[in-house]
DNA sequence: AATGAAAACCCTTGCTG
DNA sequence: CAGCAAGGGTTTTCATT
C-alpha cells in the first residue's frame, strides 16, 4: 500500500526538476532528466499514478495575503474528543497543517493568522478541547525542501 | 517589505485554482478566475513577482521514495551554537522544514527518514547541539491546505 | 488592466528503429 | 527509450481599448 517506488537516476532528476518548478514545460523537465519529451511525459504520468507525486501546487506566502503571524501549536486531547476537535480544526482556515503524533501532545498543528488577537482568539476556541502549547514562528530557515536522492 | 498584497475576488479565485492544480493550463485557470487567458497569465506573472506565489512545486510523498517515518523534533540550543546547528540541519536531507521559534525550543523541525534506526542516528547526531524532544507522526489529517480568502 | 487575434511554442500520438 | 512528423492545444506577444 505505501511501498516505495523503484526510482532510477533519471526518475530522481525528473522529481527534482518538477519539485523545483512544477510549471516547467516538459521540454525543460526532459532536459533535466536526460530523457526525451515523450518518455518524460510517460514517466510523470506513472509517478503521479503511483502516488509518488501527490500533486503540483502553487505555494502562496501567508504573510502576503494578510496572515503574517505563524505558530506551531500542540494540543493534548482525550481520545473521545479527537474526532470533534479534528472537525473543528478542518473548519478553521487558520490551520495549514495538522499531524496526529505520539507523546504528550495528541496533535501538532501549524497555523497562520492576521495578528496576535487572532491567535489569542484561535487558542481560546480550541482550548475547549484540551491543553495547548504554542510556539510562535520567528522565521523559517529551512522551508519545504524538496526530497532528494539519499 | 512583507506587506499584504491587494487581492480582489478574481485574484483569490486564481490563487485557489493554481493552489489546487499548479499544472492546470491557463485556459482552466482563466475559467476559474473569470478572466481571459492573457489577463490570467499577466496576473499570475505579477503575483509571482510580488512574492504572493513563492513558486509552484510538485509534492512528492516521502513514504513512496523510501522515507516512511516522519517526526517533529524540537531542539533547545544556546545562542552561540545556533548557526552551527543550522548549517548541520541544512546539510541533512532528512530535514523537510525547520522553524526558529519562541519558547523552550530554539528550533522545531519536520523530518522524514527510512526507519527507526535512521531516526535514532539522526537524533544522536543533533543531540550534540542541544536537548531534543521528538514526536513521531502517526498520520497527517490536515495536509498543507491551500490558503483561502478569510 | 483587459481583450482578441496572430505567431510561436508545446504536447500528444503514432510510427520506426 | 530515441527520434521524427503531423495535428491540435497552449502560451506569448502585441495592438487596441
mmCIF file of C-alpha atoms (C1' of nucleotides) in Angstrom:
data_model
loop_
_atom_site.group_PDB
_atom_site.id
_atom_site.type_symbol
_atom_site.label_atom_id
_atom_site.label_comp_id
_atom_site.label_asym_id
_atom_site.label_seq_id
_atom_site.Cartn_x
_atom_site.Cartn_y
_atom_site.Cartn_z
ATOM 1 C CA UNK A 1 0.000 0.000 0.000
ATOM 2 C CA UNK A 2 2.641 2.501 0.974
ATOM 3 C CA UNK A 3 5.507 0.700 -0.686
ATOM 4 C CA UNK A 4 8.484 2.559 -2.008
ATOM 5 C CA UNK A 5 8.572 3.087 -5.754
ATOM 6 C CA UNK A 6 11.648 1.956 -7.630
ATOM 7 C CA UNK A 7 13.430 5.138 -8.753
ATOM 8 C CA UNK A 8 16.439 5.261 -11.054
ATOM 9 C CA UNK A 9 18.748 8.235 -11.555
ATOM 10 C CA UNK A 10 16.584 9.711 -14.312
ATOM 11 C CA UNK A 11 13.434 9.446 -12.207
ATOM 12 C CA UNK A 12 15.178 11.280 -9.381
ATOM 13 C CA UNK A 13 16.364 14.033 -11.707
ATOM 14 C CA UNK A 14 12.844 14.359 -13.025
ATOM 15 C CA UNK A 15 11.409 14.541 -9.488
ATOM 16 C CA UNK A 16 13.960 17.156 -8.516
ATOM 17 C CA UNK A 17 13.154 19.243 -11.585
ATOM 18 C CA UNK A 18 9.401 19.122 -11.116
ATOM 19 C CA UNK A 19 9.752 19.882 -7.413
ATOM 20 C CA UNK A 20 11.889 22.922 -8.271
ATOM 21 C CA UNK A 21 9.488 24.217 -10.936
ATOM 22 C CA UNK A 22 6.161 22.495 -11.226
ATOM 23 C CA UNK A 23 5.092 24.603 -14.200
ATOM 24 C CA UNK A 24 8.181 23.995 -16.274
ATOM 25 C CA UNK A 25 7.402 22.729 -19.787
ATOM 26 C CA UNK A 26 8.057 19.039 -20.480
ATOM 27 C CA UNK A 27 10.934 20.067 -22.699
ATOM 28 C CA UNK A 28 12.770 21.600 -19.720
ATOM 29 C CA UNK A 29 11.999 18.658 -17.432
ATOM 30 C CA UNK A 30 13.144 16.278 -20.172
ATOM 31 C CA UNK A 31 16.486 18.067 -20.461
ATOM 32 C CA UNK A 32 16.953 17.972 -16.681
ATOM 33 C CA UNK A 33 16.224 14.246 -16.562
ATOM 34 C CA UNK A 34 18.144 13.332 -19.691
ATOM 35 C CA UNK A 35 15.070 11.866 -21.349
ATOM 36 C CA UNK A 36 13.036 12.512 -24.472
ATOM 37 C CA UNK A 37 9.894 14.596 -24.100
ATOM 38 C CA UNK A 38 7.631 11.608 -24.718
ATOM 39 C CA UNK A 39 9.448 9.481 -22.140
ATOM 40 C CA UNK A 40 9.286 12.339 -19.646
ATOM 41 C CA UNK A 41 5.532 12.703 -20.092
ATOM 42 C CA UNK A 42 5.076 8.972 -19.646
ATOM 43 C CA UNK A 43 7.238 8.840 -16.512
ATOM 44 C CA UNK A 44 5.475 11.840 -14.976
ATOM 45 C CA UNK A 45 2.139 10.201 -15.629
ATOM 46 C CA UNK A 46 3.252 6.992 -13.931
ATOM 47 C CA UNK A 47 4.825 8.784 -10.967
ATOM 48 C CA UNK A 48 1.522 10.543 -10.409
ATOM 49 C CA UNK A 49 -0.497 7.382 -10.826
ATOM 50 C CA UNK A 50 1.720 5.597 -8.285
ATOM 51 C CA UNK A 51 1.252 8.464 -5.819
ATOM 52 C CA UNK A 52 4.937 9.362 -5.757
ATOM 53 C CA UNK A 53 3.876 12.795 -6.995
ATOM 54 C CA UNK A 54 0.799 13.653 -4.918
ATOM 55 C CA UNK A 55 0.109 16.832 -6.851
ATOM 56 C CA UNK A 56 1.546 20.087 -8.081
ATOM 57 C CA UNK A 57 0.557 23.168 -6.136
ATOM 58 C CA UNK A 58 1.279 26.877 -6.070
ATOM 59 C CA UNK A 59 2.887 27.895 -2.784
ATOM 60 C CA UNK A 60 1.253 31.103 -1.524
ATOM 61 C CA UNK A 61 3.052 33.221 1.095
ATOM 62 C CA UNK A 62 0.665 33.636 4.065
ATOM 63 C CA UNK A 63 2.270 36.953 5.031
ATOM 64 C CA UNK A 64 1.491 38.377 1.580
ATOM 65 C CA UNK A 65 -2.197 37.601 1.882
ATOM 66 C CA UNK A 66 -2.680 39.130 5.321
ATOM 67 C CA UNK A 67 -1.609 36.263 7.612
ATOM 68 C CA UNK A 68 1.823 37.351 8.873
ATOM 69 C CA UNK A 69 1.749 35.549 12.231
ATOM 70 C CA UNK A 70 2.528 31.843 12.235
ATOM 71 C CA UNK A 71 2.552 29.466 15.190
ATOM 72 C CA UNK A 72 3.113 25.803 15.967
ATOM 73 C CA UNK A 73 0.541 24.539 18.432
ATOM 74 C CA UNK A 74 0.442 21.250 20.297
ATOM 75 C CA UNK A 75 -2.788 20.107 21.910
ATOM 76 C CA UNK A 76 -3.459 17.286 24.361
ATOM 77 C CA UNK A 77 -6.916 15.843 23.949
ATOM 78 C CA UNK A 78 -8.627 12.853 25.449
ATOM 79 C CA UNK A 79 -9.409 10.114 22.915
ATOM 80 C CA UNK A 80 -13.211 10.643 22.886
ATOM 81 C CA UNK A 81 -12.748 14.305 21.867
ATOM 82 C CA UNK A 82 -10.342 13.730 18.991
ATOM 83 C CA UNK A 83 -12.917 13.464 16.233
ATOM 84 C CA UNK A 84 -14.773 16.565 17.367
ATOM 85 C CA UNK A 85 -11.534 18.521 17.617
ATOM 86 C CA UNK A 86 -10.441 17.471 14.137
ATOM 87 C CA UNK A 87 -13.751 18.550 12.721
ATOM 88 C CA UNK A 88 -13.268 21.981 14.281
ATOM 89 C CA UNK A 89 -9.689 22.224 13.001
ATOM 90 C CA UNK A 90 -10.722 21.291 9.478
ATOM 91 C CA UNK A 91 -13.287 24.055 9.510
ATOM 92 C CA UNK A 92 -10.739 26.722 10.522
ATOM 93 C CA UNK A 93 -8.860 28.267 7.625
ATOM 94 C CA UNK A 94 -6.044 29.249 10.011
ATOM 95 C CA UNK A 95 -4.821 25.630 10.147
ATOM 96 C CA UNK A 96 -2.266 24.995 7.402
ATOM 97 C CA UNK A 97 -1.326 21.510 8.518
ATOM 98 C CA UNK A 98 -2.077 19.173 11.405
ATOM 99 C CA UNK A 99 -0.307 15.990 12.465
ATOM 100 C CA UNK A 100 -1.515 13.246 14.782
ATOM 101 C CA UNK A 101 1.555 12.454 16.883
ATOM 102 C CA UNK A 102 2.919 10.265 19.649
ATOM 103 C CA UNK A 103 3.851 11.773 23.012
ATOM 104 C CA UNK A 104 2.230 14.261 25.350
ATOM 105 C CA UNK A 105 0.517 16.126 22.505
ATOM 106 C CA UNK A 106 -2.273 14.498 20.552
ATOM 107 C CA UNK A 107 -1.945 16.866 17.600
ATOM 108 C CA UNK A 108 0.670 19.313 16.428
ATOM 109 C CA UNK A 109 -0.534 21.959 14.034
ATOM 110 C CA UNK A 110 0.884 24.825 12.027
ATOM 111 C CA UNK A 111 -1.320 27.883 11.750
ATOM 112 C CA UNK A 112 -1.189 31.331 10.136
ATOM 113 C CA UNK A 113 -3.225 34.275 11.420
ATOM 114 C CA UNK A 114 -3.607 38.005 10.844
ATOM 115 C CA UNK A 115 -2.333 39.166 14.234
ATOM 116 C CA UNK A 116 -1.862 38.300 17.899
ATOM 117 C CA UNK A 117 -5.520 38.979 18.614
ATOM 118 C CA UNK A 118 -6.473 36.334 16.051
ATOM 119 C CA UNK A 119 -4.005 33.901 17.647
ATOM 120 C CA UNK A 120 -5.464 34.575 21.076
ATOM 121 C CA UNK A 121 -8.951 34.038 19.748
ATOM 122 C CA UNK A 122 -7.966 30.806 17.985
ATOM 123 C CA UNK A 123 -6.329 29.428 21.130
ATOM 124 C CA UNK A 124 -9.352 30.428 23.182
ATOM 125 C CA UNK A 125 -11.576 28.456 20.824
ATOM 126 C CA UNK A 126 -9.531 25.277 20.767
ATOM 127 C CA UNK A 127 -8.666 25.307 24.471
ATOM 128 C CA UNK A 128 -12.129 23.905 24.950
ATOM 129 C CA UNK A 129 -10.747 20.572 23.614
ATOM 130 C CA UNK A 130 -7.525 20.311 25.569
ATOM 131 C CA UNK A 131 -4.437 21.974 26.896
ATOM 132 C CA UNK A 132 -2.314 23.726 24.285
ATOM 133 C CA UNK A 133 1.349 24.661 23.968
ATOM 134 C CA UNK A 134 2.183 27.414 21.495
ATOM 135 C CA UNK A 135 5.452 28.394 19.843
ATOM 136 C CA UNK A 136 5.450 31.498 17.655
ATOM 137 C CA UNK A 137 7.382 31.104 14.405
ATOM 138 C CA UNK A 138 10.015 33.832 14.177
ATOM 139 C CA UNK A 139 11.479 32.639 10.903
ATOM 140 C CA UNK A 140 11.698 29.526 8.771
ATOM 141 C CA UNK A 141 15.342 28.904 7.861
ATOM 142 C CA UNK A 142 14.538 25.656 6.042
ATOM 143 C CA UNK A 143 11.342 25.758 4.080
ATOM 144 C CA UNK A 144 9.593 22.769 2.483
ATOM 145 C CA UNK A 145 12.683 21.409 0.936
ATOM 146 C CA UNK A 146 12.106 19.094 -1.962
ATOM 147 C CA UNK A 147 13.056 15.454 -1.470
ATOM 148 C CA UNK A 148 16.395 14.454 -2.915
ATOM 149 C CA UNK A 149 18.062 11.139 -3.545
ATOM 150 C CA UNK A 150 19.699 9.949 -0.326
ATOM 151 C CA UNK B 1 8.692 44.641 2.849
ATOM 152 C CA UNK B 2 6.292 41.909 3.837
ATOM 153 C CA UNK B 3 3.199 43.960 3.172
ATOM 154 C CA UNK B 4 -0.018 42.305 2.196
ATOM 155 C CA UNK B 5 -0.842 42.389 -1.484
ATOM 156 C CA UNK B 6 -4.187 43.799 -2.515
ATOM 157 C CA UNK B 7 -6.247 40.861 -3.751
ATOM 158 C CA UNK B 8 -9.642 41.154 -5.403
ATOM 159 C CA UNK B 9 -12.129 38.317 -5.860
ATOM 160 C CA UNK B 10 -10.628 37.277 -9.195
ATOM 161 C CA UNK B 11 -7.120 37.144 -7.769
ATOM 162 C CA UNK B 12 -8.352 34.905 -4.956
ATOM 163 C CA UNK B 13 -10.114 32.592 -7.395
ATOM 164 C CA UNK B 14 -6.947 32.423 -9.437
ATOM 165 C CA UNK B 15 -4.846 31.655 -6.344
ATOM 166 C CA UNK B 16 -7.246 28.947 -5.262
ATOM 167 C CA UNK B 17 -7.176 27.370 -8.708
ATOM 168 C CA UNK B 18 -3.399 27.368 -9.029
ATOM 169 C CA UNK B 19 -3.004 26.044 -5.483
ATOM 170 C CA UNK B 20 -5.391 23.214 -6.308
ATOM 171 C CA UNK B 21 -3.650 22.332 -9.580
ATOM 172 C CA UNK B 22 -0.397 24.079 -10.326
ATOM 173 C CA UNK B 23 -0.060 22.460 -13.738
ATOM 174 C CA UNK B 24 -3.523 23.357 -14.971
ATOM 175 C CA UNK B 25 -3.471 25.128 -18.348
ATOM 176 C CA UNK B 26 -4.084 28.878 -18.364
ATOM 177 C CA UNK B 27 -7.397 28.217 -20.041
ATOM 178 C CA UNK B 28 -8.632 26.302 -16.977
ATOM 179 C CA UNK B 29 -7.254 28.847 -14.513
ATOM 180 C CA UNK B 30 -8.810 31.630 -16.591
ATOM 181 C CA UNK B 31 -12.223 29.982 -16.419
ATOM 182 C CA UNK B 32 -11.890 29.535 -12.656
ATOM 183 C CA UNK B 33 -10.969 33.179 -12.179
ATOM 184 C CA UNK B 34 -13.409 34.612 -14.704
ATOM 185 C CA UNK B 35 -10.655 36.242 -16.753
ATOM 186 C CA UNK B 36 -9.320 35.982 -20.282
ATOM 187 C CA UNK B 37 -6.283 33.780 -20.822
ATOM 188 C CA UNK B 38 -3.991 36.753 -21.410
ATOM 189 C CA UNK B 39 -5.179 38.526 -18.267
ATOM 190 C CA UNK B 40 -4.679 35.325 -16.277
ATOM 191 C CA UNK B 41 -1.105 34.970 -17.498
ATOM 192 C CA UNK B 42 -0.412 38.607 -16.651
ATOM 193 C CA UNK B 43 -1.887 38.309 -13.143
ATOM 194 C CA UNK B 44 -0.003 35.104 -12.447
ATOM 195 C CA UNK B 45 3.210 36.808 -13.512
ATOM 196 C CA UNK B 46 2.574 39.726 -11.180
ATOM 197 C CA UNK B 47 1.553 37.543 -8.249
ATOM 198 C CA UNK B 48 4.824 35.716 -8.629
ATOM 199 C CA UNK B 49 6.839 38.895 -8.978
ATOM 200 C CA UNK B 50 5.228 40.272 -5.815
ATOM 201 C CA UNK B 51 6.077 37.070 -3.947
ATOM 202 C CA UNK B 52 2.448 36.185 -3.258
ATOM 203 C CA UNK B 53 3.109 32.988 -5.213
ATOM 204 C CA UNK B 54 6.510 31.804 -3.980
ATOM 205 C CA UNK B 55 6.657 29.010 -6.508
ATOM 206 C CA UNK B 56 4.845 26.036 -7.964
ATOM 207 C CA UNK B 57 6.174 22.690 -6.798
ATOM 208 C CA UNK B 58 5.456 19.016 -7.206
ATOM 209 C CA UNK B 59 4.599 17.438 -3.869
ATOM 210 C CA UNK B 60 6.461 14.139 -3.502
ATOM 211 C CA UNK B 61 5.264 11.579 -0.943
ATOM 212 C CA UNK B 62 8.226 10.778 1.337
ATOM 213 C CA UNK B 63 6.842 7.303 2.083
ATOM 214 C CA UNK B 64 6.879 6.458 -1.639
ATOM 215 C CA UNK B 65 10.543 7.288 -2.007
ATOM 216 C CA UNK B 66 11.741 5.245 0.939
ATOM 217 C CA UNK B 67 11.195 7.663 3.842
ATOM 218 C CA UNK B 68 8.084 6.316 5.599
ATOM 219 C CA UNK B 69 8.913 7.559 9.115
ATOM 220 C CA UNK B 70 8.205 11.206 9.901
ATOM 221 C CA UNK B 71 8.868 13.070 13.122
ATOM 222 C CA UNK B 72 8.550 16.538 14.604
ATOM 223 C CA UNK B 73 11.618 17.418 16.627
ATOM 224 C CA UNK B 74 12.198 20.367 18.929
ATOM 225 C CA UNK B 75 15.717 21.279 19.959
ATOM 226 C CA UNK B 76 16.950 23.677 22.633
ATOM 227 C CA UNK B 77 20.270 25.236 21.718
ATOM 228 C CA UNK B 78 22.309 28.006 23.290
ATOM 229 C CA UNK B 79 22.547 31.121 21.124
ATOM 230 C CA UNK B 80 26.239 30.674 20.186
ATOM 231 C CA UNK B 81 25.513 27.222 18.704
ATOM 232 C CA UNK B 82 22.539 28.210 16.552
ATOM 233 C CA UNK B 83 24.478 28.987 13.383
ATOM 234 C CA UNK B 84 26.472 25.768 13.566
ATOM 235 C CA UNK B 85 23.346 23.729 14.191
ATOM 236 C CA UNK B 86 21.525 25.322 11.270
ATOM 237 C CA UNK B 87 24.432 24.554 8.992
ATOM 238 C CA UNK B 88 24.217 20.900 10.031
ATOM 239 C CA UNK B 89 20.443 20.793 9.546
ATOM 240 C CA UNK B 90 20.710 22.332 6.089
ATOM 241 C CA UNK B 91 23.173 19.638 5.110
ATOM 242 C CA UNK B 92 20.867 16.805 6.189
ATOM 243 C CA UNK B 93 18.385 15.702 3.582
ATOM 244 C CA UNK B 94 16.146 14.284 6.315
ATOM 245 C CA UNK B 95 15.037 17.803 7.309
ATOM 246 C CA UNK B 96 11.959 18.831 5.331
ATOM 247 C CA UNK B 97 11.322 22.070 7.168
ATOM 248 C CA UNK B 98 12.754 23.914 10.172
ATOM 249 C CA UNK B 99 11.311 26.859 12.095
ATOM 250 C CA UNK B 100 13.046 29.199 14.509
ATOM 251 C CA UNK B 101 10.524 29.576 17.323
ATOM 252 C CA UNK B 102 9.840 31.253 20.636
ATOM 253 C CA UNK B 103 9.641 29.204 23.828
ATOM 254 C CA UNK B 104 11.677 26.390 25.320
ATOM 255 C CA UNK B 105 12.694 25.048 21.914
ATOM 256 C CA UNK B 106 15.016 27.029 19.672
ATOM 257 C CA UNK B 107 14.012 25.174 16.523
ATOM 258 C CA UNK B 108 11.160 22.906 15.583
ATOM 259 C CA UNK B 109 11.749 20.712 12.581
ATOM 260 C CA UNK B 110 9.881 18.194 10.480
ATOM 261 C CA UNK B 111 11.925 15.253 9.244
ATOM 262 C CA UNK B 112 11.394 12.113 7.157
ATOM 263 C CA UNK B 113 13.618 9.039 7.464
ATOM 264 C CA UNK B 114 13.800 5.456 6.239
ATOM 265 C CA UNK B 115 13.258 3.721 9.580
ATOM 266 C CA UNK B 116 13.621 3.989 13.334
ATOM 267 C CA UNK B 117 17.331 3.263 13.137
ATOM 268 C CA UNK B 118 17.754 6.311 10.891
ATOM 269 C CA UNK B 119 15.730 8.407 13.345
ATOM 270 C CA UNK B 120 17.893 7.220 16.221
ATOM 271 C CA UNK B 121 21.031 8.026 14.274
ATOM 272 C CA UNK B 122 19.725 11.487 13.310
ATOM 273 C CA UNK B 123 18.840 12.297 16.925
ATOM 274 C CA UNK B 124 22.214 11.039 18.083
ATOM 275 C CA UNK B 125 23.915 13.410 15.652
ATOM 276 C CA UNK B 126 21.968 16.523 16.553
ATOM 277 C CA UNK B 127 21.906 15.857 20.293
ATOM 278 C CA UNK B 128 25.424 17.223 20.239
ATOM 279 C CA UNK B 129 23.837 20.688 19.782
ATOM 280 C CA UNK B 130 21.143 20.581 22.432
ATOM 281 C CA UNK B 131 18.372 18.669 24.084
ATOM 282 C CA UNK B 132 15.698 17.326 21.755
ATOM 283 C CA UNK B 133 12.042 16.379 22.091
ATOM 284 C CA UNK B 134 10.645 14.074 19.451
ATOM 285 C CA UNK B 135 7.075 13.306 18.406
ATOM 286 C CA UNK B 136 6.538 10.601 15.800
ATOM 287 C CA UNK B 137 3.957 11.481 13.155
ATOM 288 C CA UNK B 138 1.297 8.778 13.076
ATOM 289 C CA UNK B 139 -0.828 10.473 10.426
ATOM 290 C CA UNK B 140 -1.448 13.891 8.918
ATOM 291 C CA UNK B 141 -5.197 14.582 8.933
ATOM 292 C CA UNK B 142 -4.739 18.110 7.537
ATOM 293 C CA UNK B 143 -2.052 18.404 4.931
ATOM 294 C CA UNK B 144 -0.699 21.653 3.503
ATOM 295 C CA UNK B 145 -4.040 23.179 2.952
ATOM 296 C CA UNK B 146 -4.097 25.953 0.377
ATOM 297 C CA UNK B 147 -4.819 29.461 1.641
ATOM 298 C CA UNK B 148 -8.336 30.676 1.109
ATOM 299 C CA UNK B 149 -9.971 34.060 1.365
ATOM 300 C CA UNK B 150 -10.911 34.714 5.007
ATOM 301 C "C1'" DA C 1 -5.563 46.215 -16.611
ATOM 302 C "C1'" DA C 2 -8.271 43.726 -20.007
ATOM 303 C "C1'" DT C 3 -9.265 41.998 -24.684
ATOM 304 C "C1'" DG C 4 -8.866 39.301 -29.161
ATOM 305 C "C1'" DA C 5 -6.123 37.571 -32.638
ATOM 306 C "C1'" DA C 6 -1.739 36.168 -34.637
ATOM 307 C "C1'" DA C 7 2.535 33.955 -34.061
ATOM 308 C "C1'" DA C 8 5.407 30.975 -31.570
ATOM 309 C "C1'" DC C 9 5.750 27.302 -28.918
ATOM 310 C "C1'" DC C 10 4.373 22.943 -26.691
ATOM 311 C "C1'" DC C 11 2.116 18.409 -26.136
ATOM 312 C "C1'" DT C 12 0.214 14.140 -27.853
ATOM 313 C "C1'" DT C 13 0.010 10.440 -30.826
ATOM 314 C "C1'" DG C 14 1.620 7.159 -33.869
ATOM 315 C "C1'" DC C 15 5.279 5.444 -36.150
ATOM 316 C "C1'" DT C 16 10.155 3.478 -36.888
ATOM 317 C "C1'" DG C 17 14.441 1.772 -35.146
ATOM 318 C "C1'" DC D 1 13.619 4.564 -24.888
ATOM 319 C "C1'" DA D 2 15.024 7.904 -29.026
ATOM 320 C "C1'" DG D 3 13.735 10.419 -32.991
ATOM 321 C "C1'" DC D 4 10.597 12.176 -36.169
ATOM 322 C "C1'" DA D 5 6.415 14.214 -38.101
ATOM 323 C "C1'" DA D 6 1.609 15.794 -38.067
ATOM 324 C "C1'" DG D 7 -2.105 17.807 -35.631
ATOM 325 C "C1'" DG D 8 -4.307 20.103 -32.209
ATOM 326 C "C1'" DG D 9 -3.694 22.829 -27.938
ATOM 327 C "C1'" DT D 10 -1.448 26.248 -25.316
ATOM 328 C "C1'" DT D 11 1.194 30.307 -24.319
ATOM 329 C "C1'" DT D 12 3.054 34.676 -25.550
ATOM 330 C "C1'" DT D 13 3.003 38.862 -27.779
ATOM 331 C "C1'" DC D 14 1.001 42.904 -29.409
ATOM 332 C "C1'" DA D 15 -2.210 46.400 -30.987
ATOM 333 C "C1'" DT D 16 -6.279 48.266 -29.158
ATOM 334 C "C1'" DT D 17 -9.466 49.951 -25.680
#
